[in-house]
Coordinates of C-alpha atoms in Angstrom, one line a residue:
X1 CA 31.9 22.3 -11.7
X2 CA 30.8 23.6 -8.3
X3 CA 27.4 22.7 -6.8
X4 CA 25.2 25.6 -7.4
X5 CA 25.1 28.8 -5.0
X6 CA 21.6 30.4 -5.4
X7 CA 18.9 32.2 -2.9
X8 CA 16.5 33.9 -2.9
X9 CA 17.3 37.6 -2.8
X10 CA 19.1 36.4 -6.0
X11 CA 15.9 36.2 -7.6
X12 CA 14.3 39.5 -5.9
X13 CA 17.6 40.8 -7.4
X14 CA 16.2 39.9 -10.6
X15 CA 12.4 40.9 -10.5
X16 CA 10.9 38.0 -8.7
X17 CA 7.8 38.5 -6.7
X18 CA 8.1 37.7 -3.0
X19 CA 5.5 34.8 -2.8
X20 CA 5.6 30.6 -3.4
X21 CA 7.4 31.5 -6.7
X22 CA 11.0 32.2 -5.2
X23 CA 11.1 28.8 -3.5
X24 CA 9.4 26.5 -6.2
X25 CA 12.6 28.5 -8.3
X26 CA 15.2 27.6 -5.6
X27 CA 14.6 24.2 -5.3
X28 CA 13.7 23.3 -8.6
X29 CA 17.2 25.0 -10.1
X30 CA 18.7 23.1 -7.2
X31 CA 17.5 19.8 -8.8
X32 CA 17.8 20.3 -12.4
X33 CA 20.3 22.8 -12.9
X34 CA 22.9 22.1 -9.7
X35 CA 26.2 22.0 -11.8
X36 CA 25.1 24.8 -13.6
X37 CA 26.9 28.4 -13.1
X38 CA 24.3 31.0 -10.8
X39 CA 24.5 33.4 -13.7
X40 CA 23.4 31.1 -16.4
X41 CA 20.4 29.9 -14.4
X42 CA 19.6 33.4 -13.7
X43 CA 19.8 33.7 -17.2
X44 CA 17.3 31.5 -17.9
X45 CA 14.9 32.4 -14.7
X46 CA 15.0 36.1 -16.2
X47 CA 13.4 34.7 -19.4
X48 CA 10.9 32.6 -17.2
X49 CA 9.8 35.7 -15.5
X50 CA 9.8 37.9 -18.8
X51 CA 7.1 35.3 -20.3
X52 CA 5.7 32.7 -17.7
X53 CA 3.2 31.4 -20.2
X54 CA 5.3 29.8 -22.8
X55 CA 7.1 28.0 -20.0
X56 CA 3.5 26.6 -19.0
X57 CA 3.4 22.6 -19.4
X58 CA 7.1 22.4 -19.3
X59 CA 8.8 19.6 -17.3
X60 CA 11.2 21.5 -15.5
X61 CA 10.6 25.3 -15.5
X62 CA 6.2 24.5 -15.1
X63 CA 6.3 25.5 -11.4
X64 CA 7.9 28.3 -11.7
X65 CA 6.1 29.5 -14.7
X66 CA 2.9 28.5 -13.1
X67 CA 3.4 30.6 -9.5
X68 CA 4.6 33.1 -11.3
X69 CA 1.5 33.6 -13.6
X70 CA -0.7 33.0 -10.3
X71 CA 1.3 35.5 -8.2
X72 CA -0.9 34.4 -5.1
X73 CA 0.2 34.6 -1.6
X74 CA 0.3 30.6 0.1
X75 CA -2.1 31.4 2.7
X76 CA -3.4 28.3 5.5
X77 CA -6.7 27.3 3.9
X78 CA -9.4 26.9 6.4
X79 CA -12.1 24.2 6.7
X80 CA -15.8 24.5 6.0
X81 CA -18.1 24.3 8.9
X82 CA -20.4 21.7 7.7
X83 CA -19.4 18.3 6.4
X84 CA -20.6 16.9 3.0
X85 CA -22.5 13.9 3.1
X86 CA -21.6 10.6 4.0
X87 CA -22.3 6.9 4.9
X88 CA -20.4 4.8 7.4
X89 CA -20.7 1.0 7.2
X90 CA -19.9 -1.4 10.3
X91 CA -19.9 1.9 12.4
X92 CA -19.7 0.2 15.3
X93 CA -16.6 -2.1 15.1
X94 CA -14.6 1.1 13.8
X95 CA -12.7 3.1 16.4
X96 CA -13.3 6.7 16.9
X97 CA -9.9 8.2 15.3
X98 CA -10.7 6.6 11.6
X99 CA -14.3 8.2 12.2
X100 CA -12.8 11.6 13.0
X101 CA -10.2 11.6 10.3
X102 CA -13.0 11.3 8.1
X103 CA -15.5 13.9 9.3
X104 CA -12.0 16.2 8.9
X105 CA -11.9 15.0 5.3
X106 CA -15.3 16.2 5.0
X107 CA -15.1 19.4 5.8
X108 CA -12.5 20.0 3.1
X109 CA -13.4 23.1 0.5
X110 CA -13.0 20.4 -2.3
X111 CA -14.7 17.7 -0.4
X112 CA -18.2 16.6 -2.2
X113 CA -19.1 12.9 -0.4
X114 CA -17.7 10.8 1.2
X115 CA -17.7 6.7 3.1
X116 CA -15.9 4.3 5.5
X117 CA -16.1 0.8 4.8
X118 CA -16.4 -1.6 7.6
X119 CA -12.5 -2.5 7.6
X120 CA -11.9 1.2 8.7
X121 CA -9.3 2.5 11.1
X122 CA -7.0 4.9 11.4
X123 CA -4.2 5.9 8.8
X124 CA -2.4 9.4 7.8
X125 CA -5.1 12.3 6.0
X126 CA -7.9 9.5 5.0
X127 CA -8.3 6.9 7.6
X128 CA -7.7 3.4 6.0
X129 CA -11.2 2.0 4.4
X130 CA -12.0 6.1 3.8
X131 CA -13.5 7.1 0.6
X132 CA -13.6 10.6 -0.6
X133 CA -14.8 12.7 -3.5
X134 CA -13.5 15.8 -4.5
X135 CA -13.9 18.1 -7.4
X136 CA -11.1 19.0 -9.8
X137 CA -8.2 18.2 -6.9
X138 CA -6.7 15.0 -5.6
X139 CA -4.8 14.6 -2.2
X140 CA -1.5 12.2 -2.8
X141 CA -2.1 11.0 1.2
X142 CA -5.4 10.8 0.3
X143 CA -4.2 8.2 -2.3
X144 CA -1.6 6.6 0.3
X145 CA 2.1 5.9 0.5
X146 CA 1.6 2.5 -1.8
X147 CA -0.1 4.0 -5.1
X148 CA -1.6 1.4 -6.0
X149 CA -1.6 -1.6 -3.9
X150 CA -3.5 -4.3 -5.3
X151 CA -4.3 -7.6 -5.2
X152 CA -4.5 -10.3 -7.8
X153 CA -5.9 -13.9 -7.9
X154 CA -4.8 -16.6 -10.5
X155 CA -7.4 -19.4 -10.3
X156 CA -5.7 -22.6 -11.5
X157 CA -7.2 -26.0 -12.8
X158 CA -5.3 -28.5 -10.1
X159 CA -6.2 -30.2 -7.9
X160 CA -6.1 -28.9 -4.0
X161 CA -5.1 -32.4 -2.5
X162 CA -1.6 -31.4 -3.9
X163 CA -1.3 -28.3 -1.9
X164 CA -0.6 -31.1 0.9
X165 CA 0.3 -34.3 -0.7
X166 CA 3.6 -31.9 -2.9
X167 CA 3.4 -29.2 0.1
X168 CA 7.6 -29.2 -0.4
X169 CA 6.9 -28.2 -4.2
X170 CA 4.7 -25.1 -3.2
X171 CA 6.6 -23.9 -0.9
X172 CA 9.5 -24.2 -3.2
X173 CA 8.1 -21.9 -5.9
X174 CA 7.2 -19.6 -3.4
X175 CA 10.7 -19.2 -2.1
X176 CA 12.3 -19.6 -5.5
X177 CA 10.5 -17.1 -7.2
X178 CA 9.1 -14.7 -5.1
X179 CA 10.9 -11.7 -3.6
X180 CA 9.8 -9.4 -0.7
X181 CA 11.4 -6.0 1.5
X182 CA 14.2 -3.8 0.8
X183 CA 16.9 -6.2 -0.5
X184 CA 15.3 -8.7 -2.4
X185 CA 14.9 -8.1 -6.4
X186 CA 15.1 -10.8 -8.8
X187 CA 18.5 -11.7 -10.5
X188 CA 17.2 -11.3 -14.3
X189 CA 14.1 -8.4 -13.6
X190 CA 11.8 -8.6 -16.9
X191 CA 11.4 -6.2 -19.5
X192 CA 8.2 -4.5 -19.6
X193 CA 6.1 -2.6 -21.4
X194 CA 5.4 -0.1 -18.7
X195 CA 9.2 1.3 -19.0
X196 CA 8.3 2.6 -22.6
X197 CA 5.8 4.8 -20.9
X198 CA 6.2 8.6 -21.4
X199 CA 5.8 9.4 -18.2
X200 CA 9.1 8.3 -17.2
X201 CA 11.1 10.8 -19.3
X202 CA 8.9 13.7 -19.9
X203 CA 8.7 14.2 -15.6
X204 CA 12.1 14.6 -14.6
X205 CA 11.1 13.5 -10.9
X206 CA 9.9 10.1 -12.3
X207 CA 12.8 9.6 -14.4
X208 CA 15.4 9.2 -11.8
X209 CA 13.3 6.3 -10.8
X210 CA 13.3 4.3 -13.1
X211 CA 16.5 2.0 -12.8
X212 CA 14.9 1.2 -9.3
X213 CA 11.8 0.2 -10.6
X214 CA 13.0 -1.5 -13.3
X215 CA 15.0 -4.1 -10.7
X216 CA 12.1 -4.3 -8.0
X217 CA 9.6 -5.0 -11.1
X218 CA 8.3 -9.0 -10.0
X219 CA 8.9 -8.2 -6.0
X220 CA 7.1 -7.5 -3.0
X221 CA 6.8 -5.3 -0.5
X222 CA 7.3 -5.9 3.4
X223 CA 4.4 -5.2 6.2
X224 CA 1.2 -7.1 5.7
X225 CA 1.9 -7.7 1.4
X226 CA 2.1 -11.6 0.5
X227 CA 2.2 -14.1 -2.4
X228 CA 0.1 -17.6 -1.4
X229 CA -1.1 -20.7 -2.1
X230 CA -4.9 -21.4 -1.5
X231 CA -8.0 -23.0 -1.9
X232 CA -10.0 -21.9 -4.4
X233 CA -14.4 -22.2 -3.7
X234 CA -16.7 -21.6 -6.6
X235 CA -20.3 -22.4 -5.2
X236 CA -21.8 -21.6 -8.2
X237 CA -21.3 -20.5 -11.6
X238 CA -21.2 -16.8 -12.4
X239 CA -21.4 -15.4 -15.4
X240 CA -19.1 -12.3 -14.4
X241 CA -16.3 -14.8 -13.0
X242 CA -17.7 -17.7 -15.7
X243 CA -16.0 -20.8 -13.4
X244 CA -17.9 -23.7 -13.1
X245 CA -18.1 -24.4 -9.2
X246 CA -15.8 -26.5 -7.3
X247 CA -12.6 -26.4 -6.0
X248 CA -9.2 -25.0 -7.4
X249 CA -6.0 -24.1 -6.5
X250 CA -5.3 -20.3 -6.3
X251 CA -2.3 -17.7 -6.3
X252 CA -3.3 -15.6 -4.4
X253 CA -0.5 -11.8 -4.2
X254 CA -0.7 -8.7 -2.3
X255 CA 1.8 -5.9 -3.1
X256 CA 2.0 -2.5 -4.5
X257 CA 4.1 0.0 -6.2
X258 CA 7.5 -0.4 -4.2
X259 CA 9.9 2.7 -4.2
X260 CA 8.5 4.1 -7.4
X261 CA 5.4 4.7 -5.6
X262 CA 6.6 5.4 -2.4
X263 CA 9.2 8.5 -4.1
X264 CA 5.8 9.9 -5.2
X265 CA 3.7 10.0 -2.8
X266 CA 6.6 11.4 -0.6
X267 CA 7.4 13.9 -3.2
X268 CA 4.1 15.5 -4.6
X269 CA 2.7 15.1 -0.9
X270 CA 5.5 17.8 0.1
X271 CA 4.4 19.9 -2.6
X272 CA 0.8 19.7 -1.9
X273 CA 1.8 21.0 1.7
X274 CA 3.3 23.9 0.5
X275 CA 0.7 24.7 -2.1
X276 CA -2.1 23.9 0.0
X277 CA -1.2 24.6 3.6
X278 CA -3.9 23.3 6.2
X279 CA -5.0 23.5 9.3
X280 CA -2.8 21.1 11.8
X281 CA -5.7 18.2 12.1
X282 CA -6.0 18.4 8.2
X283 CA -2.6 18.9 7.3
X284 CA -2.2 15.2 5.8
X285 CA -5.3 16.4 3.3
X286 CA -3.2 18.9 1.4
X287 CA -4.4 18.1 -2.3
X288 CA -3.0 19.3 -5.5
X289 CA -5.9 21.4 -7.9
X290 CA -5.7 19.4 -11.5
X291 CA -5.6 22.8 -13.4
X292 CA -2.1 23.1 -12.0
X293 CA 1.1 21.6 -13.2
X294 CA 1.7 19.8 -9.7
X295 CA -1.8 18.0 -10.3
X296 CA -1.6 17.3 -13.8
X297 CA 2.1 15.9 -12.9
X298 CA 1.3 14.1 -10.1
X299 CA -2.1 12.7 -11.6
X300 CA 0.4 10.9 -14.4
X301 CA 2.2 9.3 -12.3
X302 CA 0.0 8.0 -9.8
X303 CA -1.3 6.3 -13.0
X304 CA 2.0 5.2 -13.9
X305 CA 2.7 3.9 -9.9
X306 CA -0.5 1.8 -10.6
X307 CA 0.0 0.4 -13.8
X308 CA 3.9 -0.2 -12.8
X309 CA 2.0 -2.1 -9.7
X310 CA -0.3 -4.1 -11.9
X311 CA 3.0 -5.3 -14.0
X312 CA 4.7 -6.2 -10.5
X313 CA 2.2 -8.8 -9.9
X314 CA 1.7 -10.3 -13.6
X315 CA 5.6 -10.4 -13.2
X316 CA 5.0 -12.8 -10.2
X317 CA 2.1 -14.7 -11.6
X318 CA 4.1 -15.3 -14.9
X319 CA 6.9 -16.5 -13.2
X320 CA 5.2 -19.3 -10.9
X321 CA 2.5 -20.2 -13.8
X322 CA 5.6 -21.3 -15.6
X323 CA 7.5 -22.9 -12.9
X324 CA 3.8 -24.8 -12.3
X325 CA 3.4 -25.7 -16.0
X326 CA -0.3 -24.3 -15.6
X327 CA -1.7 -21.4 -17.1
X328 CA -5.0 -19.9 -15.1
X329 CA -8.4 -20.3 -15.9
X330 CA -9.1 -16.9 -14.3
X331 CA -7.5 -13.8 -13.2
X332 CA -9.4 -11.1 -10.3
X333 CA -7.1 -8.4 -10.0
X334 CA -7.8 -5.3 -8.1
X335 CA -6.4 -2.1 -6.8
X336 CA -6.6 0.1 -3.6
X337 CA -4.9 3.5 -2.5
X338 CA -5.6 5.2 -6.0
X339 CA -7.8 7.9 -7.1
X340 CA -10.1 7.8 -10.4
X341 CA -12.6 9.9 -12.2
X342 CA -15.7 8.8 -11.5
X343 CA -19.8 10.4 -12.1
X344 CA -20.9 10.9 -8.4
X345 CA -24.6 12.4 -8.3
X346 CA -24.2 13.3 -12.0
X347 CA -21.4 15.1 -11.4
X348 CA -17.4 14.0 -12.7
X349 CA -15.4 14.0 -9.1
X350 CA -11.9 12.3 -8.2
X351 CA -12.6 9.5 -5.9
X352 CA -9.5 8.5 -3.6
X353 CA -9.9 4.7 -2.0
X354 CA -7.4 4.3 0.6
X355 CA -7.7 0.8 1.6
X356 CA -11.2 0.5 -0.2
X357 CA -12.0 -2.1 -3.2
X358 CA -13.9 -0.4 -6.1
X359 CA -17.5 -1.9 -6.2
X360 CA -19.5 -1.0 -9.4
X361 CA -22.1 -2.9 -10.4
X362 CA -20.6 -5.9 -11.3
X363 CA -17.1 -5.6 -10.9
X364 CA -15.1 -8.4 -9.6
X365 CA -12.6 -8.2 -6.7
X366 CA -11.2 -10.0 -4.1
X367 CA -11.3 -9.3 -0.4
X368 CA -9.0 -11.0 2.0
X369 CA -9.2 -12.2 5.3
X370 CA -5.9 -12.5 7.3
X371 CA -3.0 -15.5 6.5
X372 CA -5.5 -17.8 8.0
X373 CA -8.7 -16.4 7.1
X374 CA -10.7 -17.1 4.1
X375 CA -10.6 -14.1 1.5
X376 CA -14.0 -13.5 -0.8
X377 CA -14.2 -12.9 -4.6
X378 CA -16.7 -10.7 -4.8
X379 CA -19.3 -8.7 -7.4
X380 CA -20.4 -4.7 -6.6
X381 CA -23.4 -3.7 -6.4
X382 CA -22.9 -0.3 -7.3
X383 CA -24.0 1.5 -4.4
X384 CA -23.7 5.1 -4.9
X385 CA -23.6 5.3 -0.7
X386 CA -20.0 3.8 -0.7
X387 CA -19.5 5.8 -3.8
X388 CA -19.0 2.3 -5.3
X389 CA -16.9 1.0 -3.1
X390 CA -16.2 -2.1 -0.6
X391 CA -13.7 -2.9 2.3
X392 CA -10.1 -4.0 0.8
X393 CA -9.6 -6.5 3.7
X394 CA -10.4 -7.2 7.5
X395 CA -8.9 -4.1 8.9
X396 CA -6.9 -4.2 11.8
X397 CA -8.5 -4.2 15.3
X398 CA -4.5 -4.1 16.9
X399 CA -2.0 -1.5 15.3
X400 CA 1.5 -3.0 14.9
X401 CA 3.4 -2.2 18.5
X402 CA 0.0 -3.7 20.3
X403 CA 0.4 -6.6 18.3
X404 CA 3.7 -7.1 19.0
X405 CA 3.1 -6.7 22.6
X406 CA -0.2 -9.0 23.0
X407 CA 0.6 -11.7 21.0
X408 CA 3.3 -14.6 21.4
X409 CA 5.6 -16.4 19.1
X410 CA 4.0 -19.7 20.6
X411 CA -0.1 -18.4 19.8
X412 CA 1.1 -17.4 16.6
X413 CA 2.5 -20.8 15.7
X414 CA -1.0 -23.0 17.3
X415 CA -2.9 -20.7 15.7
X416 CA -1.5 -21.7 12.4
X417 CA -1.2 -25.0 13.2
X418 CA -5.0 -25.4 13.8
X419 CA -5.5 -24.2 10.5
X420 CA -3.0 -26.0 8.4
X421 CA -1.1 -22.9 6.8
X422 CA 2.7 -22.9 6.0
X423 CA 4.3 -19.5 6.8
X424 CA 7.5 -18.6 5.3
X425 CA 8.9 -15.3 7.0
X426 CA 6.3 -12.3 8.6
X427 CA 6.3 -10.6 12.0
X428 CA 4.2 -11.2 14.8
X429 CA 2.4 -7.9 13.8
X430 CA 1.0 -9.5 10.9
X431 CA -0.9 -12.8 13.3
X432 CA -4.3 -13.2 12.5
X433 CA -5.0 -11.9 15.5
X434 CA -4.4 -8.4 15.0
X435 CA -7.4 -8.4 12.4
X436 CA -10.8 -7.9 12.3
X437 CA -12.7 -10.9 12.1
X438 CA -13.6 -10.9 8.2
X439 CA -17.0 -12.4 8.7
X440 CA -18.1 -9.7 10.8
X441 CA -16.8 -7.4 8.0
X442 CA -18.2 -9.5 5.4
X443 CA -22.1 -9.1 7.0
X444 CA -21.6 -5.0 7.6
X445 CA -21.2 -5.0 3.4
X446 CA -23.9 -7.0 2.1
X447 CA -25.3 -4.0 0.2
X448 CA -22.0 -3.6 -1.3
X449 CA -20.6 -6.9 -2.8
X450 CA -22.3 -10.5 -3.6
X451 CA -20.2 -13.1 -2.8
X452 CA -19.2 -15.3 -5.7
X453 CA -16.4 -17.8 -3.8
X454 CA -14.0 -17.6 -1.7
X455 CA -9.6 -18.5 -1.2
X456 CA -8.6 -20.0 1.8
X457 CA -4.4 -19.6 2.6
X458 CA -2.7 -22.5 2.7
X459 CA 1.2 -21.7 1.9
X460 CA 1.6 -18.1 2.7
X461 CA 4.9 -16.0 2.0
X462 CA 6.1 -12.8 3.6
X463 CA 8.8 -10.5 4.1
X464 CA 11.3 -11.5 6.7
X465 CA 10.0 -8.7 9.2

């Protein structure tokens, strides 16, 4: 059957008021229905606009049903005058753009507090290490690109001599059983749980991505994510982490939510443009209200891109626990670029951390530092000035094309040669040296975490770049 012929005087044809409505209609019919004949869609679109609300809720014809019930003209919002309030932490090692993007964040009509962690610098809508609260409305690039990106630490009971002595067998599970960028899934992808989730058949977006998912579920992502052998530090026993001190060897991944992630936050970001138009310098913030059916759409599956990104890296961990013949003594996992409902000064807000750790009183997390830095396991505090929150690494002091400019092939190599670390794959973007020095981020954050031990890279994995 022919590809569908449909615009939008079709719809005035057919009653349709001349605001957002018309287009959601177009390019919705356009996805769904694009083998179907124009008069059967109209058809259908003629009993959406007779009764918008019993269409309310539904996966496909929502939108429309929705705009048509609102019958609002999509207006440019404009920003308050006054920010709300805010802490900065580290102020002074953070450059002035990540410090403007968030007083612009601030100023947002649905922006109640806000923080920038010491890692901070500059990103799209929230500046990376940004931390925002809104009420009843979350911004997808306020969330990030990688829903979900996270970090996870298996803590195993072997010695650390034998991350030298059997260097060849580390880096051998590493290269065996790890899989990074574009092109690199596993052979014989797990099942999962996660792909009995709802979610991925009652949104019709979501569901076209799930064959993906389902072969990059156990890989990687490029840019700075990794999968490494450490060192393992426990100076003293907590009863949070509950591992006596000494000296382990630690797994030690970095990844997110792959394409399933990325296809969301591209999609609902486009939609939150439209719906929310803003002024140019805040045009990144566009944020979806949760009454709608965008929000409550998008809000499921960010939640899905997280959880799908928490089964990525237990994919990863099973694997090479299994290929080690060791199972863990501990896991710290924790996640980044992801909103949550959180009390904030008695009041229920969404907080978005883009590239900040979550850091309530006495939850554990890791921090790390760069492929030859030392990371940090960590305990909040529960500061209600970072809105319970931490940095989620260094932060970068060089963006990718100075790096690749400034720093040699031959540094990058004598700088991990002084420090004993095995790289297998990266670009020069992602040297040490392009980071923040995490000790210096470490002392801006004292208020914010306690230090319970730290991981030290010793065979460290990458994409290609």
């Amino acid at each position: 059957m022919a590809k569908l012929k449909l615009r939008g005087n079709h719809l005035i044809d057919i009653g349709f008021p001349q605001n957002k409505a018309i287009s959601i209609a177009l390019d919705d019919m356009k996805k769904f229905h694009k083998r179907e004949s124009r008069e059967r869609v109209l058809a259908l679109l003629k009993e959406v606009l007779a009764n918008p609300s019993e269409y309310m809720g539904d996966g496909i014809m929502g939108r429309t049903a929705e705009a048509l019930l609102e019958a609002k003209k999509t207006e440019s919002r404009q920003l308050n005058t006054q920010r709300a309030p805010y802490a900065i932490f580290g102020e002074d090692g953070i450059a002035r753009e990540a410090k403007d993007q968030l007083y612009t964040a601030l100023k947002l009509p649905i922006s109640k507090a806000g923080a920038l962690m010491p890692d901070g610098h500059g990103g799209y809508g929230l500046p990376i290490g940004g931390v925002l609260a809104t009420e009843n409305a979350v911004i997808p690039y306020g969330v990030g690109v990688d829903i979900g990106c996270r970090m996870c630490l298996s803590v195993y009971d072997i010695d650390p001599s034998y991350l030298e002595g059997a260097k060849h067998k580390y880096v051998n599970l590493l290269q065996e059983h790890t899989k990074f960028g574009m092109s690199e899934v596993h052979k014989s992808p797990a099942d999962h749980a996660i792909f009995s989730r709802s979610e991925f058949n009652d949104i019709p977006f979501v569901k076209r991505l799930k064959d993906k998912a389902w072969k990059q579920l156990g890989s990687s992502g490029g840019g700075n994510h990794f999968v490494e052998f450490g060192i393992v530090t426990i100076t003293e026993k907590d009863a949070t982490l509950n591992l006596p001190a000494g000296n382990y060897v630690g797994l030690l991944s970095h990844s997110g939510s792959r394409g399933l992630g990325a296809n969301i936050a591209k999609e609902y970001t486009s939609l939150a443009m439209k719906q929310t138009p803003l002024p140019k310098e805040a045009r990144h913030l566009a944020w979806l209200d949760l009454d709608t059916h965008n929000g409550q759409e998008y809000w499921l599956a960010m939640n899905l891109a997280g959880d799908y990104a928490s089964a990525c890296h237990h994919d990863i961990h099973r694997r090479i626990s299994k290929a080690l013949s060791a199972r863990p003594l501990a896991m710290v996992e924790n996640h980044h670029n992801f909103a949550w409902k959180e009390m904030v000064n008695g009041q229920e807000l969404i907080v978005h951390r883009k590239g900040a750790t979550p850091a309530g009183k006495d939850v554990l997390g890791i921090i790390p530092g760069s492929m030859t830095a030392p990371g940090f396991i960590v305990k909040g505090k529960g500061n209600a000035q970072s809105i319970n929150s931490a940095s989620h690494g260094a932060g970068r002091q060089l963006s990718r094309t100075q790096a690749k400019r400034e720093i040699t092939n031959s540094q990058l190599k004598k700088v991990l040669a002084h420090h004993g670390v095995t790289l297998i794959g990266s670009s020069i973007d992602e040297a040490p040296m392009a980071y923040k020095n995490i000790y210096d981020v470490m002392a801006q954050q004292t208020a914010l975490v306690d230090v319970l031990g730290t991981f030290t890279p010793k065979i460290v994995r990458m994409d290609k770049g």
